[in-house]
Amino acid sequence: MPARRKMSVGDLADSVGITPANLAVLKNDRAKAVRFTALAALREVLRCRPGVLLRWEAEDASGE
């Protein structure tokens, strides 16, 4: 998404108010949680809907 907006990861992190390292965690699907304020800022800066940034994955049958 940042590439479509011609924005570097560093510029996006600065615009959103998070560190590039935390942005990388979000980008690489390693985040265990995301603050609503960060999600809202990402959505605003990237001018997109939350569904573009998030995806739902159901838990496996064992509940883990």
CSV table of N, CA and C in Angstrom, one decimal:
chain,number,residue,atom,x,y,z
A,1,MET,N,0.8,-1.2,0.0
A,1,MET,CA,0.0,0.0,0.0
A,1,MET,C,0.9,1.3,0.0
A,2,PRO,N,1.9,1.3,0.8
A,2,PRO,CA,2.7,2.6,0.8
A,2,PRO,C,3.4,2.8,-0.6
A,3,ALA,N,3.7,1.7,-1.3
A,3,ALA,CA,4.3,1.9,-2.6
A,3,ALA,C,3.4,2.5,-3.6
A,4,ARG,N,2.1,2.1,-3.5
A,4,ARG,CA,1.1,2.7,-4.3
A,4,ARG,C,1.0,4.2,-4.1
A,5,ARG,N,1.3,4.6,-2.9
A,5,ARG,CA,1.2,6.1,-2.5
A,5,ARG,C,2.5,6.7,-2.7
A,6,LYS,N,3.5,6.0,-3.2
A,6,LYS,CA,4.9,6.5,-3.4
A,6,LYS,C,5.4,7.1,-2.1
A,7,MET,N,5.3,6.2,-1.1
A,7,MET,CA,5.7,6.6,0.3
A,7,MET,C,6.7,5.5,0.8
A,8,SER,N,7.8,6.0,1.4
A,8,SER,CA,8.7,5.0,2.0
A,8,SER,C,8.2,4.5,3.3
A,9,VAL,N,8.7,3.4,3.8
A,9,VAL,CA,8.3,2.9,5.1
A,9,VAL,C,8.6,3.9,6.2
A,10,GLY,N,9.8,4.5,6.1
A,10,GLY,CA,10.1,5.5,7.1
A,10,GLY,C,9.2,6.7,7.1
A,11,ASP,N,8.8,7.2,6.0
A,11,ASP,CA,7.8,8.3,5.9
A,11,ASP,C,6.5,7.9,6.4
A,12,LEU,N,6.0,6.6,6.1
A,12,LEU,CA,4.8,6.1,6.6
A,12,LEU,C,4.8,6.0,8.1
A,13,ALA,N,5.9,5.5,8.7
A,13,ALA,CA,6.0,5.4,10.1
A,13,ALA,C,5.9,6.7,10.8
A,14,ASP,N,6.6,7.7,10.2
A,14,ASP,CA,6.6,9.1,10.8
A,14,ASP,C,5.2,9.7,10.7
A,15,SER,N,4.5,9.5,9.6
A,15,SER,CA,3.2,10.0,9.4
A,15,SER,C,2.2,9.4,10.4
A,16,VAL,N,2.4,8.1,10.7
A,16,VAL,CA,1.5,7.4,11.6
A,16,VAL,C,1.8,7.6,13.0
A,17,GLY,N,3.1,7.9,13.3
A,17,GLY,CA,3.5,8.1,14.7
A,17,GLY,C,4.0,6.8,15.4
A,18,ILE,N,4.5,5.8,14.6
A,18,ILE,CA,5.0,4.6,15.2
A,18,ILE,C,6.4,4.4,14.6
A,19,THR,N,7.2,3.6,15.2
A,19,THR,CA,8.6,3.3,14.8
A,19,THR,C,8.6,2.5,13.5
A,20,PRO,N,9.6,2.6,12.7
A,20,PRO,CA,9.7,1.7,11.5
A,20,PRO,C,9.7,0.2,11.9
A,21,ALA,N,10.3,-0.1,13.1
A,21,ALA,CA,10.4,-1.5,13.5
A,21,ALA,C,9.0,-2.0,13.8
A,22,ASN,N,8.1,-1.2,14.5
A,22,ASN,CA,6.8,-1.6,14.8
A,22,ASN,C,5.9,-1.7,13.5
A,23,LEU,N,6.2,-0.8,12.6
A,23,LEU,CA,5.5,-0.9,11.3
A,23,LEU,C,5.9,-2.2,10.6
A,24,ALA,N,7.1,-2.6,10.7
A,24,ALA,CA,7.6,-3.8,10.0
A,24,ALA,C,6.9,-5.0,10.7
A,25,VAL,N,6.7,-5.0,12.0
A,25,VAL,CA,6.0,-6.1,12.7
A,25,VAL,C,4.6,-6.2,12.2
A,26,LEU,N,3.9,-5.1,12.0
A,26,LEU,CA,2.6,-5.1,11.4
A,26,LEU,C,2.5,-5.6,10.0
A,27,LYS,N,3.5,-5.1,9.2
A,27,LYS,CA,3.5,-5.4,7.8
A,27,LYS,C,3.8,-6.9,7.6
A,28,ASN,N,4.6,-7.5,8.4
A,28,ASN,CA,5.0,-8.9,8.3
A,28,ASN,C,4.2,-9.9,9.0
A,29,ASP,N,3.0,-9.4,9.4
A,29,ASP,CA,2.0,-10.3,10.1
A,29,ASP,C,2.6,-10.9,11.4
A,30,ARG,N,3.4,-10.2,12.1
A,30,ARG,CA,4.0,-10.7,13.4
A,30,ARG,C,3.4,-10.0,14.6
A,31,ALA,N,2.5,-9.1,14.4
A,31,ALA,CA,1.9,-8.3,15.5
A,31,ALA,C,0.8,-9.2,16.2
A,32,LYS,N,0.8,-9.1,17.5
A,32,LYS,CA,-0.2,-9.9,18.3
A,32,LYS,C,-1.3,-8.9,18.6
A,33,ALA,N,-1.1,-7.6,18.4
A,33,ALA,CA,-2.2,-6.7,18.7
A,33,ALA,C,-1.8,-5.4,17.9
A,34,VAL,N,-2.8,-4.6,17.7
A,34,VAL,CA,-2.6,-3.3,17.1
A,34,VAL,C,-3.5,-2.3,17.8
A,35,ARG,N,-3.0,-1.1,18.1
A,35,ARG,CA,-3.8,-0.1,18.7
A,35,ARG,C,-4.8,0.5,17.7
A,36,PHE,N,-6.0,0.8,18.2
A,36,PHE,CA,-7.0,1.4,17.3
A,36,PHE,C,-6.5,2.8,16.8
A,37,THR,N,-5.7,3.5,17.6
A,37,THR,CA,-5.2,4.8,17.1
A,37,THR,C,-4.2,4.6,16.0
A,38,ALA,N,-3.4,3.5,16.1
A,38,ALA,CA,-2.5,3.2,15.0
A,38,ALA,C,-3.2,2.8,13.7
A,39,LEU,N,-4.2,2.0,13.9
A,39,LEU,CA,-5.0,1.5,12.7
A,39,LEU,C,-5.7,2.7,12.1
A,40,ALA,N,-6.3,3.6,12.9
A,40,ALA,CA,-7.0,4.8,12.4
A,40,ALA,C,-6.0,5.7,11.6
A,41,ALA,N,-4.8,5.9,12.2
A,41,ALA,CA,-3.8,6.7,11.5
A,41,ALA,C,-3.3,6.1,10.2
A,42,LEU,N,-3.1,4.8,10.2
A,42,LEU,CA,-2.7,4.1,9.0
A,42,LEU,C,-3.8,4.3,7.9
A,43,ARG,N,-5.0,4.1,8.3
A,43,ARG,CA,-6.1,4.2,7.4
A,43,ARG,C,-6.2,5.6,6.8
A,44,GLU,N,-6.0,6.6,7.7
A,44,GLU,CA,-6.1,8.0,7.2
A,44,GLU,C,-4.9,8.3,6.3
A,45,VAL,N,-3.7,8.0,6.7
A,45,VAL,CA,-2.5,8.3,5.9
A,45,VAL,C,-2.6,7.6,4.5
A,46,LEU,N,-3.0,6.3,4.5
A,46,LEU,CA,-3.0,5.5,3.3
A,46,LEU,C,-4.3,5.7,2.5
A,47,ARG,N,-5.3,6.5,3.1
A,47,ARG,CA,-6.6,6.7,2.5
A,47,ARG,C,-7.2,5.4,2.0
A,48,CYS,N,-7.4,4.5,2.9
A,48,CYS,CA,-8.0,3.2,2.6
A,48,CYS,C,-9.0,2.8,3.7
A,49,ARG,N,-9.7,1.8,3.5
A,49,ARG,CA,-10.7,1.2,4.5
A,49,ARG,C,-9.9,0.2,5.4
A,50,PRO,N,-10.4,0.1,6.6
A,50,PRO,CA,-9.8,-0.9,7.5
A,50,PRO,C,-9.6,-2.3,6.9
A,51,GLY,N,-10.6,-2.7,6.2
A,51,GLY,CA,-10.5,-4.1,5.6
A,51,GLY,C,-9.3,-4.3,4.7
A,52,VAL,N,-8.8,-3.2,4.1
A,52,VAL,CA,-7.6,-3.3,3.3
A,52,VAL,C,-6.4,-3.6,4.2
A,53,LEU,N,-6.4,-3.2,5.4
A,53,LEU,CA,-5.3,-3.4,6.3
A,53,LEU,C,-5.4,-4.6,7.2
A,54,LEU,N,-6.6,-5.1,7.4
A,54,LEU,CA,-6.8,-6.2,8.3
A,54,LEU,C,-7.4,-7.4,7.5
A,55,ARG,N,-7.1,-8.6,8.1
A,55,ARG,CA,-7.7,-9.8,7.5
A,55,ARG,C,-8.0,-10.7,8.7
A,56,TRP,N,-9.1,-11.4,8.6
A,56,TRP,CA,-9.6,-12.3,9.6
A,56,TRP,C,-9.1,-13.7,9.3
A,57,GLU,N,-8.5,-14.4,10.3
A,57,GLU,CA,-8.2,-15.8,10.2
A,57,GLU,C,-8.8,-16.6,11.3
A,58,ALA,N,-9.7,-17.5,11.0
A,58,ALA,CA,-10.3,-18.3,12.0
A,58,ALA,C,-9.3,-19.2,12.7
A,59,GLU,N,-9.6,-19.4,14.0
A,59,GLU,CA,-8.7,-20.3,14.8
A,59,GLU,C,-8.9,-21.7,14.3
A,60,ASP,N,-7.9,-22.6,14.5
A,60,ASP,CA,-8.0,-24.0,14.2
A,60,ASP,C,-9.0,-24.7,15.1
A,61,ALA,N,-9.4,-25.9,14.8
A,61,ALA,CA,-10.4,-26.6,15.6
A,61,ALA,C,-10.0,-26.8,17.0
A,62,SER,N,-8.7,-26.8,17.4
A,62,SER,CA,-8.3,-27.1,18.7
A,62,SER,C,-8.4,-25.8,19.6
A,63,GLY,N,-8.7,-24.6,18.9
A,63,GLY,CA,-8.9,-23.4,19.7
A,63,GLY,C,-7.6,-22.7,20.0
A,64,GLU,N,-6.5,-23.1,19.4
A,64,GLU,CA,-5.2,-22.4,19.6
A,64,GLU,C,-5.0,-21.4,18.6
